[in-house]
C-alpha cells in the first residue's frame, strides 16, 4: 500500500491521511469486519495516524494467529485410542473349519 501511495505521490497524486486510513479499512476481508467496526467506533478516523492503524491491525493479526495456533495444539493433544484385536482358539474343530474355508478360497 505504501509503495503505491509513494508512486502516486511521484505522479503528483496525493491522499490525505484520513483517505488512506479509510481505504485500508475498506479493503480488509470480511473476517476483519469486527475489528474494522471497533476501530471506526472507537477512534476518530479523521485524525487517526496511518502508522497507528497499521500497528493496531498487526497486533490483531498476531493475536488471531496465536489463538489459531493454540486451538491447533489443543486438537493435537487429544489422543486417539485404538483397540487391538486378538483371536483365541477354543477348540480344534474351529481350526478345521477355517482350513476348509481357506481351501475353498
PDB file of N, CA, C and O in Angstrom, residues 25-75:
ATOM      1  N   UNK A  25      -9.102   0.317   5.601  1.00  0.00           N
ATOM      2  CA  UNK A  25     -10.207  -0.329   6.307  1.00  0.00           C
ATOM      3  C   UNK A  25     -11.214  -0.941   5.334  1.00  0.00           C
ATOM      4  O   UNK A  25     -11.789  -1.994   5.599  1.00  0.00           O
ATOM      5  N   UNK A  26     -11.421  -0.286   4.191  1.00  0.00           N
ATOM      6  CA  UNK A  26     -12.370  -0.815   3.198  1.00  0.00           C
ATOM      7  C   UNK A  26     -11.868  -2.074   2.517  1.00  0.00           C
ATOM      8  O   UNK A  26     -12.650  -2.923   2.101  1.00  0.00           O
ATOM      9  N   UNK A  27     -10.551  -2.219   2.373  1.00  0.00           N
ATOM     10  CA  UNK A  27     -10.018  -3.353   1.604  1.00  0.00           C
ATOM     11  C   UNK A  27      -9.795  -4.603   2.445  1.00  0.00           C
ATOM     12  O   UNK A  27      -9.458  -5.652   1.905  1.00  0.00           O
ATOM     13  N   UNK A  28     -10.016  -4.534   3.743  1.00  0.00           N
ATOM     14  CA  UNK A  28      -9.810  -5.711   4.586  1.00  0.00           C
ATOM     15  C   UNK A  28     -10.899  -6.758   4.325  1.00  0.00           C
ATOM     16  O   UNK A  28     -12.035  -6.412   4.025  1.00  0.00           O
ATOM     17  N   UNK A  29     -10.563  -8.045   4.453  1.00  0.00           N
ATOM     18  CA  UNK A  29     -11.559  -9.102   4.209  1.00  0.00           C
ATOM     19  C   UNK A  29     -12.636  -9.129   5.288  1.00  0.00           C
ATOM     20  O   UNK A  29     -12.517  -8.500   6.333  1.00  0.00           O
ATOM     21  N   UNK A  30     -13.682  -9.894   5.013  1.00  0.00           N
ATOM     22  CA  UNK A  30     -14.838  -9.969   5.929  1.00  0.00           C
ATOM     23  C   UNK A  30     -14.470 -10.469   7.318  1.00  0.00           C
ATOM     24  O   UNK A  30     -15.099 -10.095   8.293  1.00  0.00           O
ATOM     25  N   UNK A  31     -13.470 -11.312   7.401  1.00  0.00           N
ATOM     26  CA  UNK A  31     -13.086 -11.837   8.712  1.00  0.00           C
ATOM     27  C   UNK A  31     -12.588 -10.732   9.637  1.00  0.00           C
ATOM     28  O   UNK A  31     -12.562 -10.897  10.845  1.00  0.00           O
ATOM     29  N   UNK A  32     -12.207  -9.614   9.060  1.00  0.00           N
ATOM     30  CA  UNK A  32     -11.705  -8.482   9.837  1.00  0.00           C
ATOM     31  C   UNK A  32     -12.799  -7.475  10.174  1.00  0.00           C
ATOM     32  O   UNK A  32     -12.531  -6.473  10.837  1.00  0.00           O
ATOM     33  N   UNK A  33     -14.021  -7.709   9.738  1.00  0.00           N
ATOM     34  CA  UNK A  33     -15.087  -6.722   9.941  1.00  0.00           C
ATOM     35  C   UNK A  33     -15.328  -6.361  11.408  1.00  0.00           C
ATOM     36  O   UNK A  33     -15.542  -5.187  11.711  1.00  0.00           O
ATOM     37  N   UNK A  34     -15.279  -7.303  12.341  1.00  0.00           N
ATOM     38  CA  UNK A  34     -15.451  -6.885  13.737  1.00  0.00           C
ATOM     39  C   UNK A  34     -14.375  -5.892  14.187  1.00  0.00           C
ATOM     40  O   UNK A  34     -14.670  -4.922  14.893  1.00  0.00           O
ATOM     41  N   UNK A  35     -13.138  -6.113  13.749  1.00  0.00           N
ATOM     42  CA  UNK A  35     -12.045  -5.199  14.116  1.00  0.00           C
ATOM     43  C   UNK A  35     -12.231  -3.845  13.429  1.00  0.00           C
ATOM     44  O   UNK A  35     -12.011  -2.798  14.041  1.00  0.00           O
ATOM     45  N   UNK A  36     -12.634  -3.860  12.173  1.00  0.00           N
ATOM     46  CA  UNK A  36     -12.875  -2.610  11.442  1.00  0.00           C
ATOM     47  C   UNK A  36     -13.957  -1.795  12.142  1.00  0.00           C
ATOM     48  O   UNK A  36     -13.807  -0.586  12.360  1.00  0.00           O
ATOM     49  N   UNK A  37     -15.039  -2.462  12.509  1.00  0.00           N
ATOM     50  CA  UNK A  37     -16.138  -1.776  13.195  1.00  0.00           C
ATOM     51  C   UNK A  37     -15.666  -1.196  14.519  1.00  0.00           C
ATOM     52  O   UNK A  37     -16.005  -0.060  14.862  1.00  0.00           O
ATOM     53  N   UNK A  38     -14.864  -1.955  15.256  1.00  0.00           N
ATOM     54  CA  UNK A  38     -14.358  -1.471  16.541  1.00  0.00           C
ATOM     55  C   UNK A  38     -13.484  -0.233  16.356  1.00  0.00           C
ATOM     56  O   UNK A  38     -13.588   0.736  17.123  1.00  0.00           O
ATOM     57  N   UNK A  39     -12.644  -0.241  15.345  1.00  0.00           N
ATOM     58  CA  UNK A  39     -11.780   0.913  15.081  1.00  0.00           C
ATOM     59  C   UNK A  39     -12.616   2.118  14.674  1.00  0.00           C
ATOM     60  O   UNK A  39     -12.388   3.238  15.142  1.00  0.00           O
ATOM     61  N   UNK A  40     -13.590   1.902  13.794  1.00  0.00           N
ATOM     62  CA  UNK A  40     -14.437   3.009  13.347  1.00  0.00           C
ATOM     63  C   UNK A  40     -15.221   3.620  14.504  1.00  0.00           C
ATOM     64  O   UNK A  40     -15.402   4.838  14.559  1.00  0.00           O
ATOM     65  N   UNK A  41     -15.685   2.780  15.420  1.00  0.00           N
ATOM     66  CA  UNK A  41     -16.481   3.270  16.539  1.00  0.00           C
ATOM     67  C   UNK A  41     -15.610   3.946  17.606  1.00  0.00           C
ATOM     68  O   UNK A  41     -16.022   4.930  18.205  1.00  0.00           O
ATOM     69  N   UNK A  42     -14.429   3.401  17.839  1.00  0.00           N
ATOM     70  CA  UNK A  42     -13.613   3.868  18.961  1.00  0.00           C
ATOM     71  C   UNK A  42     -12.706   5.047  18.614  1.00  0.00           C
ATOM     72  O   UNK A  42     -12.340   5.807  19.507  1.00  0.00           O
ATOM     73  N   UNK A  43     -12.356   5.189  17.361  1.00  0.00           N
ATOM     74  CA  UNK A  43     -11.368   6.209  17.001  1.00  0.00           C
ATOM     75  C   UNK A  43     -11.933   7.167  15.972  1.00  0.00           C
ATOM     76  O   UNK A  43     -12.771   6.827  15.169  1.00  0.00           O
ATOM     77  N   UNK A  44     -11.408   8.361  16.013  1.00  0.00           N
ATOM     78  CA  UNK A  44     -11.764   9.374  15.020  1.00  0.00           C
ATOM     79  C   UNK A  44     -10.891   9.143  13.792  1.00  0.00           C
ATOM     80  O   UNK A  44      -9.686   9.382  13.830  1.00  0.00           O
ATOM     81  N   UNK A  45     -11.491   8.665  12.706  1.00  0.00           N
ATOM     82  CA  UNK A  45     -10.723   8.322  11.512  1.00  0.00           C
ATOM     83  C   UNK A  45     -10.114   9.543  10.838  1.00  0.00           C
ATOM     84  O   UNK A  45      -9.171   9.414  10.053  1.00  0.00           O
ATOM     85  N   UNK A  46     -10.628  10.743  11.144  1.00  0.00           N
ATOM     86  CA  UNK A  46     -10.077  11.954  10.548  1.00  0.00           C
ATOM     87  C   UNK A  46      -8.703  12.295  11.113  1.00  0.00           C
ATOM     88  O   UNK A  46      -7.896  12.936  10.431  1.00  0.00           O
ATOM     89  N   UNK A  47      -8.437  11.862  12.344  1.00  0.00           N
ATOM     90  CA  UNK A  47      -7.136  12.204  12.956  1.00  0.00           C
ATOM     91  C   UNK A  47      -6.283  10.969  13.261  1.00  0.00           C
ATOM     92  O   UNK A  47      -5.165  11.096  13.741  1.00  0.00           O
ATOM     93  N   UNK A  48      -6.804   9.779  12.966  1.00  0.00           N
ATOM     94  CA  UNK A  48      -6.057   8.546  13.226  1.00  0.00           C
ATOM     95  C   UNK A  48      -4.864   8.463  12.277  1.00  0.00           C
ATOM     96  O   UNK A  48      -5.017   8.537  11.053  1.00  0.00           O
ATOM     97  N   UNK A  49      -3.686   8.314  12.843  1.00  0.00           N
ATOM     98  CA  UNK A  49      -2.468   8.207  12.021  1.00  0.00           C
ATOM     99  C   UNK A  49      -2.423   6.837  11.343  1.00  0.00           C
ATOM    100  O   UNK A  49      -2.849   5.829  11.916  1.00  0.00           O
ATOM    101  N   UNK A  50      -1.910   6.830  10.126  1.00  0.00           N
ATOM    102  CA  UNK A  50      -1.798   5.594   9.360  1.00  0.00           C
ATOM    103  C   UNK A  50      -0.948   4.570  10.111  1.00  0.00           C
ATOM    104  O   UNK A  50      -1.270   3.388  10.141  1.00  0.00           O
ATOM    105  N   UNK A  51       0.125   5.018  10.734  1.00  0.00           N
ATOM    106  CA  UNK A  51       1.008   4.128  11.485  1.00  0.00           C
ATOM    107  C   UNK A  51       0.274   3.490  12.665  1.00  0.00           C
ATOM    108  O   UNK A  51       0.479   2.316  12.981  1.00  0.00           O
ATOM    109  N   UNK A  52      -0.580   4.258  13.334  1.00  0.00           N
ATOM    110  CA  UNK A  52      -1.353   3.727  14.454  1.00  0.00           C
ATOM    111  C   UNK A  52      -2.331   2.649  13.974  1.00  0.00           C
ATOM    112  O   UNK A  52      -2.502   1.620  14.633  1.00  0.00           O
ATOM    113  N   UNK A  53      -2.959   2.906  12.843  1.00  0.00           N
ATOM    114  CA  UNK A  53      -3.889   1.920  12.277  1.00  0.00           C
ATOM    115  C   UNK A  53      -3.150   0.637  11.932  1.00  0.00           C
ATOM    116  O   UNK A  53      -3.593  -0.463  12.285  1.00  0.00           O
ATOM    117  N   UNK A  54      -2.013   0.762  11.251  1.00  0.00           N
ATOM    118  CA  UNK A  54      -1.254  -0.422  10.858  1.00  0.00           C
ATOM    119  C   UNK A  54      -0.765  -1.193  12.082  1.00  0.00           C
ATOM    120  O   UNK A  54      -0.799  -2.427  12.101  1.00  0.00           O
ATOM    121  N   UNK A  55      -0.335  -0.489  13.108  1.00  0.00           N
ATOM    122  CA  UNK A  55       0.094  -1.146  14.338  1.00  0.00           C
ATOM    123  C   UNK A  55      -1.045  -1.906  14.997  1.00  0.00           C
ATOM    124  O   UNK A  55      -0.873  -3.035  15.459  1.00  0.00           O
ATOM    125  N   UNK A  56      -2.214  -1.297  15.027  1.00  0.00           N
ATOM    126  CA  UNK A  56      -3.379  -1.944  15.614  1.00  0.00           C
ATOM    127  C   UNK A  56      -3.765  -3.193  14.818  1.00  0.00           C
ATOM    128  O   UNK A  56      -4.082  -4.239  15.404  1.00  0.00           O
ATOM    129  N   UNK A  57      -3.727  -3.102  13.505  1.00  0.00           N
ATOM    130  CA  UNK A  57      -4.074  -4.250  12.664  1.00  0.00           C
ATOM    131  C   UNK A  57      -3.055  -5.380  12.798  1.00  0.00           C
ATOM    132  O   UNK A  57      -3.415  -6.558  12.831  1.00  0.00           O
ATOM    133  N   UNK A  58      -1.778  -5.034  12.892  1.00  0.00           N
ATOM    134  CA  UNK A  58      -0.743  -6.058  13.057  1.00  0.00           C
ATOM    135  C   UNK A  58      -0.884  -6.765  14.404  1.00  0.00           C
ATOM    136  O   UNK A  58      -0.728  -7.985  14.488  1.00  0.00           O
ATOM    137  N   UNK A  59      -1.182  -6.006  15.430  1.00  0.00           N
ATOM    138  CA  UNK A  59      -1.387  -6.598  16.754  1.00  0.00           C
ATOM    139  C   UNK A  59      -2.561  -7.561  16.729  1.00  0.00           C
ATOM    140  O   UNK A  59      -2.489  -8.667  17.279  1.00  0.00           O
ATOM    141  N   UNK A  60      -3.630  -7.155  16.081  1.00  0.00           N
ATOM    142  CA  UNK A  60      -4.818  -8.016  15.974  1.00  0.00           C
ATOM    143  C   UNK A  60      -4.484  -9.284  15.192  1.00  0.00           C
ATOM    144  O   UNK A  60      -4.909 -10.385  15.566  1.00  0.00           O
ATOM    145  N   UNK A  61      -3.731  -9.147  14.127  1.00  0.00           N
ATOM    146  CA  UNK A  61      -3.359 -10.307  13.320  1.00  0.00           C
ATOM    147  C   UNK A  61      -2.523 -11.291  14.130  1.00  0.00           C
ATOM    148  O   UNK A  61      -2.739 -12.505  14.065  1.00  0.00           O
ATOM    149  N   UNK A  62      -1.583 -10.798  14.913  1.00  0.00           N
ATOM    150  CA  UNK A  62      -0.751 -11.670  15.734  1.00  0.00           C
ATOM    151  C   UNK A  62      -1.585 -12.402  16.786  1.00  0.00           C
ATOM    152  O   UNK A  62      -1.371 -13.589  17.047  1.00  0.00           O
ATOM    153  N   UNK A  63      -2.528 -11.702  17.385  1.00  0.00           N
ATOM    154  CA  UNK A  63      -3.371 -12.348  18.394  1.00  0.00           C
ATOM    155  C   UNK A  63      -4.273 -13.408  17.757  1.00  0.00           C
ATOM    156  O   UNK A  63      -4.525 -14.458  18.350  1.00  0.00           O
ATOM    157  N   UNK A  64      -4.745 -13.162  16.539  1.00  0.00           N
ATOM    158  CA  UNK A  64      -5.555 -14.163  15.832  1.00  0.00           C
ATOM    159  C   UNK A  64      -4.717 -15.400  15.509  1.00  0.00           C
ATOM    160  O   UNK A  64      -5.176 -16.532  15.648  1.00  0.00           O
ATOM    161  N   UNK A  65      -3.472 -15.189  15.072  1.00  0.00           N
ATOM    162  CA  UNK A  65      -2.592 -16.310  14.761  1.00  0.00           C
ATOM    163  C   UNK A  65      -2.273 -17.122  16.009  1.00  0.00           C
ATOM    164  O   UNK A  65      -2.245 -18.350  15.975  1.00  0.00           O
ATOM    165  N   UNK A  66      -2.053 -16.436  17.122  1.00  0.00           N
ATOM    166  CA  UNK A  66      -1.753 -17.125  18.375  1.00  0.00           C
ATOM    167  C   UNK A  66      -2.947 -17.966  18.812  1.00  0.00           C
ATOM    168  O   UNK A  66      -2.792 -19.106  19.245  1.00  0.00           O
ATOM    169  N   UNK A  67      -4.133 -17.421  18.655  1.00  0.00           N
ATOM    170  CA  UNK A  67      -5.344 -18.164  19.025  1.00  0.00           C
ATOM    171  C   UNK A  67      -5.501 -19.398  18.142  1.00  0.00           C
ATOM    172  O   UNK A  67      -5.818 -20.484  18.628  1.00  0.00           O
ATOM    173  N   UNK A  68      -5.260 -19.249  16.842  1.00  0.00           N
ATOM    174  CA  UNK A  68      -5.348 -20.387  15.923  1.00  0.00           C
ATOM    175  C   UNK A  68      -4.311 -21.455  16.275  1.00  0.00           C
ATOM    176  O   UNK A  68      -4.609 -22.648  16.240  1.00  0.00           O
ATOM    177  N   UNK A  69      -3.090 -21.025  16.609  1.00  0.00           N
ATOM    178  CA  UNK A  69      -2.041 -21.971  16.986  1.00  0.00           C
ATOM    179  C   UNK A  69      -2.414 -22.720  18.263  1.00  0.00           C
ATOM    180  O   UNK A  69      -2.188 -23.923  18.377  1.00  0.00           O
ATOM    181  N   UNK A  70      -2.979 -22.007  19.230  1.00  0.00           N
ATOM    182  CA  UNK A  70      -3.390 -22.636  20.483  1.00  0.00           C
ATOM    183  C   UNK A  70      -4.487 -23.670  20.239  1.00  0.00           C
ATOM    184  O   UNK A  70      -4.471 -24.756  20.825  1.00  0.00           O
ATOM    185  N   UNK A  71      -5.441 -23.343  19.374  1.00  0.00           N
ATOM    186  CA  UNK A  71      -6.512 -24.284  19.054  1.00  0.00           C
ATOM    187  C   UNK A  71      -5.956 -25.523  18.358  1.00  0.00           C
ATOM    188  O   UNK A  71      -6.405 -26.644  18.603  1.00  0.00           O
ATOM    189  N   UNK A  72      -4.970 -25.325  17.494  1.00  0.00           N
ATOM    190  CA  UNK A  72      -4.362 -26.439  16.789  1.00  0.00           C
ATOM    191  C   UNK A  72      -3.621 -27.360  17.759  1.00  0.00           C
ATOM    192  O   UNK A  72      -3.683 -28.589  17.660  1.00  0.00           O
ATOM    193  N   UNK A  73      -2.927 -26.768  18.735  1.00  0.00           N
ATOM    194  CA  UNK A  73      -2.214 -27.553  19.734  1.00  0.00           C
ATOM    195  C   UNK A  73      -3.189 -28.366  20.577  1.00  0.00           C
ATOM    196  O   UNK A  73      -2.906 -29.503  20.934  1.00  0.00           O
ATOM    197  N   UNK A  74      -4.335 -27.778  20.905  1.00  0.00           N
ATOM    198  CA  UNK A  74      -5.338 -28.495  21.685  1.00  0.00           C
ATOM    199  C   UNK A  74      -5.866 -29.707  20.921  1.00  0.00           C
ATOM    200  O   UNK A  74      -6.098 -30.763  21.505  1.00  0.00           O
ATOM    201  N   UNK A  75      -6.051 -29.559  19.630  1.00  0.00           N
ATOM    202  CA  UNK A  75      -6.526 -30.684  18.820  1.00  0.00           C
ATOM    203  C   UNK A  75      -5.495 -31.804  18.794  1.00  0.00           C
ATOM    204  O   UNK A  75      -5.834 -32.975  18.814  1.00  0.00           O
TER     205      UNK A  75
END
